PDB file of C-alpha atoms in Angstrom:
ATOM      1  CA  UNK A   9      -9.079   1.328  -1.844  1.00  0.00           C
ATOM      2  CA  UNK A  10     -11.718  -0.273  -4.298  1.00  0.00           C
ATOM      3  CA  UNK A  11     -12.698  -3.086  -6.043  1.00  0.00           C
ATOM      4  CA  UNK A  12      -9.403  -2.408  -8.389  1.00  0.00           C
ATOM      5  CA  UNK A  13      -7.013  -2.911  -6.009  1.00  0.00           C
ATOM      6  CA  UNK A  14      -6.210  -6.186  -3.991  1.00  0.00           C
ATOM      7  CA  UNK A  15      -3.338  -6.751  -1.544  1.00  0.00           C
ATOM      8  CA  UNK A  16      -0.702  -9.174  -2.893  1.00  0.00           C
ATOM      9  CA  UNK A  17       1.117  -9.640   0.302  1.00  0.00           C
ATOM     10  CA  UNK A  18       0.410  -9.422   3.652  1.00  0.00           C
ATOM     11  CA  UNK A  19       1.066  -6.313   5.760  1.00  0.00           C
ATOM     12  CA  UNK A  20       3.057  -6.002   9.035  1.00  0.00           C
ATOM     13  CA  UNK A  21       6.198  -5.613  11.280  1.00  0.00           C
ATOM     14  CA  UNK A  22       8.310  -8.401   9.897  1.00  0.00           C
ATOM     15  CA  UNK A  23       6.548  -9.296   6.943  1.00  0.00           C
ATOM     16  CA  UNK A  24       7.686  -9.884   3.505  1.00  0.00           C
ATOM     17  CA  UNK A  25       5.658  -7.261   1.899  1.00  0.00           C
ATOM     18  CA  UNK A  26       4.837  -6.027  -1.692  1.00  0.00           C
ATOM     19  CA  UNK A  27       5.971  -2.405  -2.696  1.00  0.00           C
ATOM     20  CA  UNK A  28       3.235  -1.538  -4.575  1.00  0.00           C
ATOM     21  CA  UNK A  29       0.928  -2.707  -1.634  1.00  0.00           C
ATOM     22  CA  UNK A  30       2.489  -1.182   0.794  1.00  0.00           C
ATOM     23  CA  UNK A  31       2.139   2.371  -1.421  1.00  0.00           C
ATOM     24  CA  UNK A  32      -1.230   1.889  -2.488  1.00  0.00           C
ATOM     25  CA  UNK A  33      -2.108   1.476   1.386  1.00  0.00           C
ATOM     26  CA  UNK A  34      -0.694   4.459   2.699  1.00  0.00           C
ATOM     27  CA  UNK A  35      -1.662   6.621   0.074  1.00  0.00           C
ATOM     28  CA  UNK A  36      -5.253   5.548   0.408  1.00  0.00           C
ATOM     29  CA  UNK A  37      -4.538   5.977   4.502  1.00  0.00           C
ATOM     30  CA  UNK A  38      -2.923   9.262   3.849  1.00  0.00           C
ATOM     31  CA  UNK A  39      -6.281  10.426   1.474  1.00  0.00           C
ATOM     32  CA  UNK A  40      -8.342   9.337   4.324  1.00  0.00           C
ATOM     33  CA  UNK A  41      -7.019  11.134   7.469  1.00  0.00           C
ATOM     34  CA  UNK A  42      -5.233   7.866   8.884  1.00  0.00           C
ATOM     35  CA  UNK A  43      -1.622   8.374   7.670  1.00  0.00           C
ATOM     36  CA  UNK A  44       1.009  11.565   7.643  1.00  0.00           C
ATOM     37  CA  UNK A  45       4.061  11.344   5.816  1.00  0.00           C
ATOM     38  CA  UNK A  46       7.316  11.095   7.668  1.00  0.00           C
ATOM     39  CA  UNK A  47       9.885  13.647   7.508  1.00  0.00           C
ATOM     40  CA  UNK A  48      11.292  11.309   5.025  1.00  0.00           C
ATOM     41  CA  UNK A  49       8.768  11.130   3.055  1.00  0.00           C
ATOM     42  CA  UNK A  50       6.445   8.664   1.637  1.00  0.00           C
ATOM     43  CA  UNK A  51       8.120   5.297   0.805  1.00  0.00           C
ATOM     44  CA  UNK A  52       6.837   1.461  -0.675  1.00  0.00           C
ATOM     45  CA  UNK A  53       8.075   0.534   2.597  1.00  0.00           C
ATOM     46  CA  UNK A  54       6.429  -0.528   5.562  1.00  0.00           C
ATOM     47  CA  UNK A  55       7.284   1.454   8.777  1.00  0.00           C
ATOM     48  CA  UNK A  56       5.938   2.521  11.964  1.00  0.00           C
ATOM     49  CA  UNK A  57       4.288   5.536  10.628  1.00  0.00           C
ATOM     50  CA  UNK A  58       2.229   2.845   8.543  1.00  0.00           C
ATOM     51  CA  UNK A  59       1.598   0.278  11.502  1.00  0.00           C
ATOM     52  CA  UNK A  60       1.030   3.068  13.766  1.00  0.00           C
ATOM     53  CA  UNK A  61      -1.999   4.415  10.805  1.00  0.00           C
ATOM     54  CA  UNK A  62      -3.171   0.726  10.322  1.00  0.00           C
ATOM     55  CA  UNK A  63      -4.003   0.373  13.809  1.00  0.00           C
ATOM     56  CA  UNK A  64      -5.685   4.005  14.155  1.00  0.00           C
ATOM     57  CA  UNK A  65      -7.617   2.652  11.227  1.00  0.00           C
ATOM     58  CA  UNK A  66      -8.840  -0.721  12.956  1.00  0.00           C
ATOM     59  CA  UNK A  67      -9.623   0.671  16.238  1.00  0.00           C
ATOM     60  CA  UNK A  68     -11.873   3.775  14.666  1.00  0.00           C
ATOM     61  CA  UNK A  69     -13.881   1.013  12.904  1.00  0.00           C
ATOM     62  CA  UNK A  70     -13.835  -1.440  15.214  1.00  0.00           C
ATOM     63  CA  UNK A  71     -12.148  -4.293  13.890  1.00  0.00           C
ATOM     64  CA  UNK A  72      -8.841  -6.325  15.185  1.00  0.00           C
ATOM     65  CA  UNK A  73      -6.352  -4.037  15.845  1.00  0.00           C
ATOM     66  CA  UNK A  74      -3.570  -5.535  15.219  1.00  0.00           C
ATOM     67  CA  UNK A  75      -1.079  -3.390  12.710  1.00  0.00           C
ATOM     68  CA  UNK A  76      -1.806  -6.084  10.150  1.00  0.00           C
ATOM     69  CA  UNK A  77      -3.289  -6.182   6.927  1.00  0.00           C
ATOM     70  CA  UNK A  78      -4.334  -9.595   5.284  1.00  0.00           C
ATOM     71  CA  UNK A  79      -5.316 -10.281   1.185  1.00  0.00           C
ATOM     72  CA  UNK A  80      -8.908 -10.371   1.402  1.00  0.00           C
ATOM     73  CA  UNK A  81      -8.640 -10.236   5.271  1.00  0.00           C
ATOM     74  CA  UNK A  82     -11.012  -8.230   7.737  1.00  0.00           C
ATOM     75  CA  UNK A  83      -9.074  -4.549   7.696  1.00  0.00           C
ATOM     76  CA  UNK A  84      -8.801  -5.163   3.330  1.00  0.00           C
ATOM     77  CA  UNK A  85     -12.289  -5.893   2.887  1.00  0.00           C
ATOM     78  CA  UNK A  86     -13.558  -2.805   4.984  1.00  0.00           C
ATOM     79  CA  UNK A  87     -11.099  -0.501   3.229  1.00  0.00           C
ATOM     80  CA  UNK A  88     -12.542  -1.809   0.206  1.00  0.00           C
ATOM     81  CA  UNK A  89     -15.856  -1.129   1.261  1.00  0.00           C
ATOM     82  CA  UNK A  90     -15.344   2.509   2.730  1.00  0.00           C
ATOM     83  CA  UNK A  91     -12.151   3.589   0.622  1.00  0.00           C
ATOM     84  CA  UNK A  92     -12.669   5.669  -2.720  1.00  0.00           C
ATOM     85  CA  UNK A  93      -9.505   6.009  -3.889  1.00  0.00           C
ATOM     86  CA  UNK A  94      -7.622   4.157  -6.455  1.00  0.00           C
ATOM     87  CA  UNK A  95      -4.471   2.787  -6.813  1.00  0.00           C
ATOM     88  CA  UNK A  96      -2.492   4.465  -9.635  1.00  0.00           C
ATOM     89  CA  UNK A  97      -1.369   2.302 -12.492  1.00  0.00           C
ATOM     90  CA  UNK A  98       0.702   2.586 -15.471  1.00  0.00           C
ATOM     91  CA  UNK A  99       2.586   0.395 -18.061  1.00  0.00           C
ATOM     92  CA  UNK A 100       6.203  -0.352 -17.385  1.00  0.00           C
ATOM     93  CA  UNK A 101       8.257   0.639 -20.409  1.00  0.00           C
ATOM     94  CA  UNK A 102      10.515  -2.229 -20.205  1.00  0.00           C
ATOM     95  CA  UNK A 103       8.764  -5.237 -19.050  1.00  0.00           C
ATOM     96  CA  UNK A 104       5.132  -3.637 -20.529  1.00  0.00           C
ATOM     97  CA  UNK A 105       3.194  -4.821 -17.257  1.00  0.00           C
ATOM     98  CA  UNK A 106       0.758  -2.664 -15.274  1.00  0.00           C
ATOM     99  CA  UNK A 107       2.119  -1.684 -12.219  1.00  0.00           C
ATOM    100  CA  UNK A 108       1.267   1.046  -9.469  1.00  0.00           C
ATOM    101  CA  UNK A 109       4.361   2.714 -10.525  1.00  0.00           C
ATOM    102  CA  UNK A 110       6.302   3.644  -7.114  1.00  0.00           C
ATOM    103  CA  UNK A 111       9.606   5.248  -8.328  1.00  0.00           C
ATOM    104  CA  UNK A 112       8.732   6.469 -11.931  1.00  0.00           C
ATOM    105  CA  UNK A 113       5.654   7.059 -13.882  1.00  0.00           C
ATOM    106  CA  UNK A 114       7.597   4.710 -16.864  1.00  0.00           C
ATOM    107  CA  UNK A 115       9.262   1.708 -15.198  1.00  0.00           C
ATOM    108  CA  UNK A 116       7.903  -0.575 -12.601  1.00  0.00           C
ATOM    109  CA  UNK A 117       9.503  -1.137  -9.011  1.00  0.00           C
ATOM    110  CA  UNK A 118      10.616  -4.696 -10.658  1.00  0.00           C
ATOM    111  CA  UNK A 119      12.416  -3.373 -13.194  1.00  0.00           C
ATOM    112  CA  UNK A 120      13.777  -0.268 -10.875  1.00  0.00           C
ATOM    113  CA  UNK A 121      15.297  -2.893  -8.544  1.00  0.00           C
ATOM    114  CA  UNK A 122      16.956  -4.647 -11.991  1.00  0.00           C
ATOM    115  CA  UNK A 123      18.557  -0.898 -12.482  1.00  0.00           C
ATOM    116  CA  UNK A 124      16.615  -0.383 -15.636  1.00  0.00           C
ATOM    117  CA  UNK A 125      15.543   3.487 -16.082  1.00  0.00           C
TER     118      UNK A 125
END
C-alpha cells in the first residue's frame, strides 16, 4: 500500500468491511509474502486466510497483533510506509466513479451488487 490508497472501513472478524479494502489489502499482503490465496480463490471478502496474514504481518513488524486493521491506524500506517504496491483503479462505466474494480475491469462492486454489467 501507498500514499494512494487509504482504508475506508475497518478490518476484522465481524466487521462491516469495504470490498475494495478488503482486496486492495490482500493483494498488497499477497505481493508481499504475507497472504496465499485459498483454494477458492482470492475474494473482496474478509476471511481467515486474511486475519490469519494480518496477524503474520503485525507480529513480523512488531506491532499489535491483533487481526485488525484500522483507517489511519498502527498496522495501515506501517503498510503505508513499507508497502509499494498500488491499489488498482478504474472508472465504473455506469456510475463513472473510480473504483478498485473487484469483479470487472468496467463496473464497480457498487454497481455489480445493483446487477448492472
Amino acid at each position: 500500500m501507498t500514499q494512494d490508497y487509504r482504508l475506508k472501513s475497518a478490518i476484522g472478524a465481524d466487521r462491516e468491511t469495504d470490498p475494495d479494502d478488503i482486496w486492495t489489502v490482500k493483494n498488497n499482503l499477497k505481493n508481499n509474502g504475507y497472504f496465499s490465496a485459498p483454494p477458492y480463490g482470492v475474494t473482496p471478502y474478509p476471511d481467515q486466510f486474511l486475519l490469519d496474514a494480518i496477524k503474520q504481518y503485525q507480529k513480523e513488524n512488531d506491532l499489535k497483533v491483533d487481526g485488525i486493521m484500522l483507517p489511519d491506524g498502527e498496522t495501515e500506517r506501517h503498510m503505508l510506509e513499507n508497502f509499494a504496491a498500488k491499489s488498482p483503479t478504474m472508472w465504473c462505466r455506469h456510475c463513472q466513479g473510480p473504483h478498485g474494480g473487484v469483479y470487472s475491469p468496467t463496473v464497480c462492486f457498487q454497481c455489480w451488487q445493483k446487477g448492472l454489467r
